[in-house]
Amino acid sequence: MATDEPLVLGIETSCDETGVGIVRGTELLADAVASSVEEHVRYGGVVPEVASRAHLEAMIPTVRRACEQAGVQLSDLDGIAVTAGPGLAGALLVGVAAAKAYSLALDTPLYGVNHLSAHVAVDLLEHGPLDEACIALLVSGGHSSILQVPVVGGQELTELGATLDDAAGEAFDKVARLLGLGFPGGPLIDRAAREGDPDAIAFPRGLTGPQDPAFAFSFSGLKTAVARWVEARQRAGEPVPLADVAASFQEAVVDVLSTKAIRAAREAGIDYLLLGGGVAANSRLRELTAQRCERAGIRLRVPRPQLCTDNGAMVAALGAQLVRAGATPSGLDIPADSSLPIVEVLV
Ligand code: KG4
Ligand code: ZN
């Protein structure tokens, strides 16, 4: 990697992870994450005020840790990137305020970026530059979309479809709660499912009929179907086979996700499929999509699980591409926008 590539620090505080990453171009130099997840466990979900306070406490130590890991000084930076949205308003605000302060104090340009585009751009750190367009399946706790991306890390993208109700990660979290597995649900279902039979229960595949929109998702009917199935067992006084329910639910989600994403790539005549977002850490989604891509002749790019869930490196990765492309930096007056639209890559 040439040393004239931009050195960028990325700050991520949209949910319960205080992430600070440092990259040089597409080279990952540091990925420091302080999570407040333990503080939310007893509430069964992220409590925004608790998350904001934790970000405030973790921010400066996490920036220091990232600089130490990368062996760089703040004064070396060519840019400060920060998640400007979407996410929890108060949590975003802590990161945006910190990024503005660093930008002003260091006289370094600020880039307020979209969390969802950062989930896509992080793959560059794992697999290097991609010279072709790709379809991105973006699956997180708050969003599930299929995107057509001409340039990974660029400012153009088209949303081909999205969830009409729950996000994929939200479905994992809700089903884990109703199964009594705990929070956050995705990794717990992933683990429980390894002991179960994915074909044990035929849960519905939402929006897969011939008249349904090809690239939209719906997971709330699936969640209700799981709840009804479990209730029926309990009413009959029969034990609930947790591993089989987890495996069958997970299969229903990943089957629809991978089918639709591959179809999008085929129909657009695009050879690359990229997975991003916390649910892309799911072992079965990775396995099934890899098998199907191989059969379809599509090249799959999936970052390691640690880079799929929220982190600062992904924000730095997107920031570095924007610096490289000569994008106009953000003003110091940019807001933290909790409902930033997916197509607004740079604020
Ligand atoms: O991208 P992310 O870290 O945060 C948001 O932007 O929302 O995604 C978090 C979501 C949660 O719903 C979590 O349960 C899910 O990703 N998740 C998983 C796995 N790891 C995290 N879902 C399924 N399987 C996993 N292994
Ligand atoms: Zn995320």
Short mmCIF file of C-alpha atoms and ligand atoms in Angstrom, two decimals:
data_model
loop_
_atom_site.label_atom_id
_atom_site.label_comp_id
_atom_site.label_asym_id
_atom_site.label_seq_id
_atom_site.Cartn_x
_atom_site.Cartn_y
_atom_site.Cartn_z
CA MET A 1 0.00 0.00 0.00
CA ALA A 2 1.45 3.36 -1.05
CA THR A 3 1.95 5.78 1.83
CA ASP A 4 0.32 8.60 -0.16
CA GLU A 5 -3.04 6.96 0.53
CA PRO A 6 -5.11 9.06 2.95
CA LEU A 7 -4.81 8.37 6.66
CA VAL A 8 -8.31 8.62 8.12
CA LEU A 9 -9.78 8.13 11.59
CA GLY A 10 -13.41 6.97 11.78
CA ILE A 11 -15.78 7.40 14.71
CA GLU A 12 -18.91 5.27 15.11
CA THR A 13 -21.48 5.85 17.87
CA SER A 14 -24.86 5.13 16.24
CA CYS A 15 -25.90 2.42 18.70
CA ASP A 16 -24.14 0.77 21.65
CA GLU A 17 -20.62 0.43 20.24
CA THR A 18 -18.09 3.24 20.56
CA GLY A 19 -15.93 2.39 17.57
CA VAL A 20 -12.76 4.17 16.50
CA GLY A 21 -10.87 2.88 13.49
CA ILE A 22 -7.86 4.13 11.58
CA VAL A 23 -7.11 3.22 7.98
CA ARG A 24 -4.63 4.21 5.33
CA GLY A 25 -6.51 3.90 2.05
CA THR A 26 -7.85 0.35 2.16
CA GLU A 27 -5.36 -0.81 4.79
CA LEU A 28 -6.72 -1.39 8.28
CA LEU A 29 -4.38 0.02 10.93
CA ALA A 30 -6.58 0.03 14.04
CA ASP A 31 -10.05 -1.07 15.07
CA ALA A 32 -10.80 -0.15 18.70
CA VAL A 33 -14.30 -0.86 20.00
CA ALA A 34 -15.76 -0.23 23.46
CA SER A 35 -19.20 -1.79 23.79
CA SER A 36 -21.85 -0.89 26.36
CA VAL A 37 -23.87 -4.02 25.51
CA GLU A 38 -23.46 -5.45 29.02
CA GLU A 39 -25.22 -2.40 30.46
CA HIS A 40 -28.28 -3.04 28.26
CA VAL A 41 -28.65 -6.79 28.78
CA ARG A 42 -30.95 -6.52 31.80
CA TYR A 43 -33.33 -4.28 29.81
CA GLY A 44 -33.45 -6.70 26.86
CA GLY A 45 -32.57 -3.95 24.38
CA VAL A 46 -30.40 -0.85 23.93
CA VAL A 47 -31.40 2.02 26.26
CA PRO A 48 -30.53 5.21 24.35
CA GLU A 49 -29.58 7.34 27.38
CA VAL A 50 -27.35 4.61 28.78
CA ALA A 51 -25.67 4.23 25.36
CA SER A 52 -25.06 8.00 25.03
CA ARG A 53 -23.44 8.23 28.45
CA ALA A 54 -21.25 5.23 27.72
CA HIS A 55 -20.11 6.82 24.42
CA LEU A 56 -19.19 9.99 26.27
CA GLU A 57 -17.04 8.07 28.74
CA ALA A 58 -15.45 5.79 26.15
CA MET A 59 -14.77 8.32 23.37
CA ILE A 60 -11.37 9.78 24.27
CA PRO A 61 -9.86 6.55 25.66
CA THR A 62 -10.99 4.68 22.52
CA VAL A 63 -9.46 7.31 20.21
CA ARG A 64 -6.19 7.01 22.20
CA ARG A 65 -6.27 3.23 21.97
CA ALA A 66 -6.81 3.36 18.19
CA CYS A 67 -3.86 5.77 17.73
CA GLU A 68 -1.64 3.49 19.82
CA GLN A 69 -2.72 0.40 17.86
CA ALA A 70 -2.05 2.16 14.54
CA GLY A 71 1.18 3.79 15.73
CA VAL A 72 0.05 7.19 14.46
CA GLN A 73 -0.40 10.65 15.96
CA LEU A 74 -3.65 12.59 15.62
CA SER A 75 -1.63 15.29 13.85
CA ASP A 76 -0.80 12.78 11.05
CA LEU A 77 -4.45 12.42 9.98
CA ASP A 78 -5.75 13.53 6.57
CA GLY A 79 -9.39 13.32 7.62
CA ILE A 80 -11.84 12.59 10.44
CA ALA A 81 -14.91 10.59 9.39
CA VAL A 82 -17.91 10.10 11.64
CA THR A 83 -21.27 8.36 11.44
CA ALA A 84 -23.78 11.21 11.04
CA GLY A 85 -26.77 8.82 10.85
CA PRO A 86 -28.94 6.83 10.86
CA GLY A 87 -29.02 5.64 14.48
CA LEU A 88 -29.96 6.73 17.98
CA ALA A 89 -30.06 10.54 18.07
CA GLY A 90 -28.29 11.07 21.39
CA ALA A 91 -25.69 8.41 20.66
CA LEU A 92 -24.91 9.87 17.22
CA LEU A 93 -24.60 13.31 18.75
CA VAL A 94 -21.69 12.24 20.97
CA GLY A 95 -19.70 10.95 18.01
CA VAL A 96 -20.52 13.90 15.77
CA ALA A 97 -19.59 16.42 18.48
CA ALA A 98 -16.32 14.60 19.17
CA ALA A 99 -15.45 14.45 15.46
CA LYS A 100 -16.13 18.15 15.05
CA ALA A 101 -13.93 18.94 18.04
CA TYR A 102 -11.04 16.83 16.68
CA SER A 103 -11.50 18.32 13.21
CA LEU A 104 -11.41 21.87 14.54
CA ALA A 105 -8.55 21.32 16.97
CA LEU A 106 -6.39 19.47 14.41
CA ASP A 107 -7.45 21.58 11.44
CA THR A 108 -8.30 18.33 9.61
CA PRO A 109 -11.30 17.96 7.25
CA LEU A 110 -14.50 16.42 8.62
CA TYR A 111 -16.61 13.84 6.72
CA GLY A 112 -20.05 13.09 8.16
CA VAL A 113 -20.98 9.74 6.60
CA ASN A 114 -23.85 7.30 6.38
CA HIS A 115 -23.60 4.30 8.70
CA LEU A 116 -25.16 2.00 6.09
CA SER A 117 -22.69 2.93 3.34
CA ALA A 118 -19.91 2.39 5.85
CA HIS A 119 -21.15 -1.20 6.37
CA VAL A 120 -20.67 -1.69 2.62
CA ALA A 121 -17.31 0.11 2.34
CA VAL A 122 -15.68 -1.92 5.13
CA ASP A 123 -15.23 -4.81 2.73
CA LEU A 124 -12.44 -2.84 1.02
CA LEU A 125 -10.34 -3.39 4.15
CA GLU A 126 -10.78 -7.13 3.87
CA HIS A 127 -10.59 -7.74 0.12
CA GLY A 128 -8.99 -4.60 -1.31
CA PRO A 129 -10.34 -2.30 -4.02
CA LEU A 130 -13.18 -3.51 -6.24
CA ASP A 131 -13.10 -2.16 -9.78
CA GLU A 132 -16.58 -3.34 -10.71
CA ALA A 133 -20.14 -2.61 -9.63
CA CYS A 134 -21.68 -4.87 -7.01
CA ILE A 135 -24.97 -5.73 -5.42
CA ALA A 136 -24.80 -5.21 -1.66
CA LEU A 137 -27.04 -7.03 0.79
CA LEU A 138 -27.11 -4.77 3.82
CA VAL A 139 -28.58 -6.48 6.87
CA SER A 140 -28.35 -4.88 10.29
CA GLY A 141 -30.42 -4.35 13.43
CA GLY A 142 -32.31 -1.43 11.91
CA HIS A 143 -32.10 -1.94 8.14
CA SER A 144 -32.35 -4.65 5.50
CA SER A 145 -31.82 -3.56 1.91
CA ILE A 146 -30.56 -4.69 -1.44
CA LEU A 147 -28.41 -1.99 -3.01
CA GLN A 148 -26.91 -1.55 -6.43
CA VAL A 149 -23.49 -0.01 -5.87
CA PRO A 150 -21.53 1.23 -8.91
CA VAL A 151 -18.41 2.03 -6.82
CA VAL A 152 -17.87 0.71 -3.30
CA GLY A 153 -17.02 3.77 -1.18
CA GLY A 154 -18.55 6.12 -3.78
CA GLN A 155 -21.49 8.45 -3.36
CA GLU A 156 -23.87 6.84 -5.86
CA LEU A 157 -26.12 3.96 -4.94
CA THR A 158 -29.60 2.71 -5.74
CA GLU A 159 -31.85 0.90 -3.31
CA LEU A 160 -33.53 -1.95 -5.19
CA GLY A 161 -35.62 -3.02 -2.22
CA ALA A 162 -35.83 -2.93 1.57
CA THR A 163 -37.78 -4.43 4.42
CA LEU A 164 -41.39 -3.34 4.69
CA ASP A 165 -41.47 -4.01 8.44
CA ASP A 166 -38.81 -5.51 10.74
CA ALA A 167 -35.14 -5.51 9.81
CA ALA A 168 -33.45 -8.93 9.67
CA GLY A 169 -31.43 -8.25 12.84
CA GLU A 170 -34.53 -7.00 14.61
CA ALA A 171 -36.26 -10.30 13.76
CA PHE A 172 -33.30 -12.24 15.24
CA ASP A 173 -33.42 -10.11 18.39
CA LYS A 174 -37.20 -10.45 18.84
CA VAL A 175 -37.25 -14.20 18.24
CA ALA A 176 -34.32 -14.68 20.63
CA ARG A 177 -36.28 -12.78 23.27
CA LEU A 178 -39.39 -14.89 22.82
CA LEU A 179 -37.27 -18.04 23.04
CA GLY A 180 -35.73 -16.68 26.26
CA LEU A 181 -32.22 -16.78 24.76
CA GLY A 182 -31.27 -13.20 25.74
CA PHE A 183 -29.88 -10.11 24.05
CA PRO A 184 -28.50 -9.36 21.51
CA GLY A 185 -30.28 -12.20 19.80
CA GLY A 186 -28.44 -12.73 16.52
CA PRO A 187 -25.29 -14.41 17.84
CA LEU A 188 -27.34 -16.44 20.37
CA ILE A 189 -29.66 -17.83 17.69
CA ASP A 190 -26.67 -18.47 15.43
CA ARG A 191 -25.12 -20.57 18.22
CA ALA A 192 -28.33 -22.36 19.26
CA ALA A 193 -29.12 -23.19 15.62
CA ARG A 194 -25.89 -25.18 15.23
CA GLU A 195 -27.44 -27.98 17.32
CA GLY A 196 -30.79 -27.85 15.50
CA ASP A 197 -32.43 -29.04 12.30
CA PRO A 198 -33.14 -26.19 9.83
CA ASP A 199 -35.87 -28.30 8.18
CA ALA A 200 -37.62 -29.26 11.42
CA ILE A 201 -40.32 -26.59 11.11
CA ALA A 202 -41.52 -25.04 7.82
CA PHE A 203 -41.66 -21.37 8.77
CA PRO A 204 -42.97 -18.94 6.11
CA ARG A 205 -40.70 -17.17 3.61
CA GLY A 206 -42.13 -13.64 3.47
CA LEU A 207 -42.74 -11.86 0.14
CA THR A 208 -41.60 -14.75 -2.05
CA GLY A 209 -44.82 -15.18 -4.07
CA PRO A 210 -44.85 -14.51 -7.82
CA GLN A 211 -46.77 -11.23 -7.35
CA ASP A 212 -44.57 -9.97 -4.48
CA PRO A 213 -41.95 -7.26 -4.98
CA ALA A 214 -38.77 -9.09 -5.99
CA PHE A 215 -36.32 -7.26 -3.72
CA ALA A 216 -38.44 -6.26 -0.72
CA PHE A 217 -38.41 -8.15 2.57
CA SER A 218 -40.91 -8.78 5.36
CA PHE A 219 -39.97 -10.51 8.59
CA SER A 220 -42.79 -9.62 10.96
CA GLY A 221 -45.04 -12.47 9.74
CA LEU A 222 -42.20 -14.92 10.34
CA LYS A 223 -41.69 -13.59 13.86
CA THR A 224 -45.43 -14.04 14.57
CA ALA A 225 -45.35 -17.55 13.10
CA VAL A 226 -42.52 -18.50 15.47
CA ALA A 227 -44.43 -17.02 18.43
CA ARG A 228 -47.61 -18.95 17.50
CA TRP A 229 -45.69 -22.19 17.04
CA VAL A 230 -43.99 -21.85 20.43
CA GLU A 231 -47.28 -20.92 22.16
CA ALA A 232 -49.04 -23.95 20.67
CA ARG A 233 -46.33 -26.26 22.02
CA GLN A 234 -46.50 -24.66 25.45
CA ARG A 235 -50.31 -24.90 25.54
CA ALA A 236 -50.08 -28.57 24.70
CA GLY A 237 -47.65 -28.96 27.61
CA GLU A 238 -44.90 -30.12 25.26
CA PRO A 239 -41.26 -29.01 25.51
CA VAL A 240 -40.09 -26.38 23.00
CA PRO A 241 -37.19 -27.74 20.92
CA LEU A 242 -35.13 -24.54 21.11
CA ALA A 243 -32.35 -25.56 18.75
CA ASP A 244 -34.80 -26.72 16.06
CA VAL A 245 -36.88 -23.53 16.35
CA ALA A 246 -33.73 -21.38 16.18
CA ALA A 247 -32.36 -23.31 13.19
CA SER A 248 -35.68 -23.31 11.30
CA PHE A 249 -36.25 -19.59 11.95
CA GLN A 250 -32.70 -18.73 10.92
CA GLU A 251 -33.06 -20.80 7.75
CA ALA A 252 -36.25 -18.93 6.81
CA VAL A 253 -34.46 -15.58 7.16
CA VAL A 254 -31.23 -16.45 5.38
CA ASP A 255 -33.01 -18.38 2.62
CA VAL A 256 -34.99 -15.27 1.62
CA LEU A 257 -32.06 -12.89 2.05
CA SER A 258 -29.67 -14.89 -0.11
CA THR A 259 -32.26 -15.82 -2.76
CA LYS A 260 -33.27 -12.20 -3.33
CA ALA A 261 -29.73 -10.81 -3.26
CA ILE A 262 -28.52 -13.35 -5.84
CA ARG A 263 -31.55 -12.68 -8.01
CA ALA A 264 -30.75 -8.95 -7.92
CA ALA A 265 -27.20 -9.63 -9.08
CA ARG A 266 -28.39 -11.91 -11.87
CA GLU A 267 -31.06 -9.53 -13.13
CA ALA A 268 -28.66 -6.57 -13.11
CA GLY A 269 -25.97 -8.64 -14.83
CA ILE A 270 -23.58 -7.91 -11.95
CA ASP A 271 -20.89 -10.44 -11.02
CA TYR A 272 -20.23 -9.38 -7.42
CA LEU A 273 -22.35 -9.74 -4.30
CA LEU A 274 -21.20 -8.07 -1.09
CA LEU A 275 -22.67 -8.73 2.37
CA GLY A 276 -22.56 -6.11 5.12
CA GLY A 277 -24.11 -5.26 8.49
CA GLY A 278 -24.36 -7.20 11.75
CA VAL A 279 -26.48 -10.03 10.33
CA ALA A 280 -23.74 -10.67 7.74
CA ALA A 281 -21.83 -12.12 10.71
CA ASN A 282 -24.37 -14.97 10.73
CA SER A 283 -22.61 -18.25 9.99
CA ARG A 284 -25.53 -19.79 8.10
CA LEU A 285 -26.12 -16.69 5.93
CA ARG A 286 -22.43 -16.74 5.00
CA GLU A 287 -22.45 -20.48 4.27
CA LEU A 288 -25.69 -20.64 2.28
CA THR A 289 -24.91 -17.49 0.26
CA ALA A 290 -21.45 -18.84 -0.57
CA GLN A 291 -22.93 -22.12 -1.82
CA ARG A 292 -25.55 -20.39 -3.93
CA CYS A 293 -23.13 -17.80 -5.34
CA GLU A 294 -20.78 -20.54 -6.39
CA ARG A 295 -23.59 -22.27 -8.25
CA ALA A 296 -24.71 -18.99 -9.85
CA GLY A 297 -21.19 -17.95 -10.88
CA ILE A 298 -21.34 -14.85 -8.67
CA ARG A 299 -18.33 -13.70 -6.69
CA LEU A 300 -19.09 -13.19 -3.03
CA ARG A 301 -17.33 -10.67 -0.79
CA VAL A 302 -18.04 -10.91 2.94
CA PRO A 303 -15.86 -9.23 5.57
CA ARG A 304 -14.80 -11.18 8.66
CA PRO A 305 -17.60 -11.22 11.30
CA GLN A 306 -15.85 -8.64 13.50
CA LEU A 307 -15.99 -6.11 10.65
CA CYS A 308 -19.67 -6.86 9.89
CA THR A 309 -20.96 -5.63 13.25
CA ASP A 310 -20.65 -1.94 14.14
CA ASN A 311 -17.10 -0.59 14.30
CA GLY A 312 -15.10 2.55 13.58
CA ALA A 313 -12.93 0.99 10.88
CA MET A 314 -15.89 0.89 8.49
CA VAL A 315 -16.44 4.62 8.94
CA ALA A 316 -12.73 5.28 8.37
CA ALA A 317 -12.81 3.03 5.26
CA LEU A 318 -15.62 5.05 3.71
CA GLY A 319 -13.97 8.32 4.77
CA ALA A 320 -10.71 7.33 3.08
CA GLN A 321 -12.51 6.64 -0.21
CA LEU A 322 -14.22 10.04 -0.01
CA VAL A 323 -10.90 11.81 0.67
CA ARG A 324 -9.32 9.93 -2.22
CA ALA A 325 -12.14 10.94 -4.57
CA GLY A 326 -11.75 14.58 -3.58
CA ALA A 327 -15.24 14.82 -2.05
CA THR A 328 -16.13 18.13 -0.44
CA PRO A 329 -15.71 17.83 3.35
CA SER A 330 -18.69 18.39 5.66
CA GLY A 331 -19.21 21.70 7.41
CA LEU A 332 -18.79 21.96 11.18
CA ASP A 333 -22.53 22.64 11.37
CA ILE A 334 -23.70 19.20 10.13
CA PRO A 335 -26.43 17.66 12.25
CA ALA A 336 -26.62 14.14 13.65
CA ASP A 337 -29.55 12.76 11.62
CA SER A 338 -31.20 9.73 13.24
CA SER A 339 -33.19 8.96 10.07
CA LEU A 340 -30.58 9.80 7.43
CA PRO A 341 -31.78 8.26 4.11
CA ILE A 342 -29.70 5.38 2.81
CA VAL A 343 -28.79 7.21 -0.43
CA GLU A 344 -27.14 10.13 1.39
CA VAL A 345 -23.62 8.80 1.67
CA LEU A 346 -21.90 12.05 2.72
CA VAL A 347 -23.65 14.78 4.70
O1 KG4 B 1 -24.84 -3.61 12.07
P1 KG4 B 1 -25.10 -3.89 13.51
O2 KG4 B 1 -23.94 -4.27 14.39
O3 KG4 B 1 -25.84 -2.66 14.18
C1 KG4 B 1 -26.81 -1.94 13.49
O4 KG4 B 1 -26.42 -1.13 12.61
O5 KG4 B 1 -28.00 -2.25 13.73
O6 KG4 B 1 -26.19 -5.03 13.55
C2 KG4 B 1 -26.71 -5.49 14.76
C3 KG4 B 1 -27.66 -6.63 14.48
C4 KG4 B 1 -28.39 -7.11 15.73
O7 KG4 B 1 -29.76 -7.23 15.43
C5 KG4 B 1 -27.74 -8.46 15.98
O8 KG4 B 1 -28.60 -9.39 16.63
C6 KG4 B 1 -27.40 -8.90 14.57
O9 KG4 B 1 -26.94 -7.74 13.94
N1 KG4 B 1 -26.35 -9.92 14.56
C7 KG4 B 1 -26.54 -11.17 14.09
C8 KG4 B 1 -25.34 -11.88 14.32
N2 KG4 B 1 -24.45 -11.02 14.90
C9 KG4 B 1 -25.08 -9.83 15.03
N3 KG4 B 1 -27.62 -11.74 13.53
C10 KG4 B 1 -27.52 -13.03 13.18
N4 KG4 B 1 -26.42 -13.78 13.39
C11 KG4 B 1 -25.30 -13.26 13.94
N5 KG4 B 1 -24.22 -14.01 14.13
ZN ZN B 2 -24.67 -1.12 11.90
#
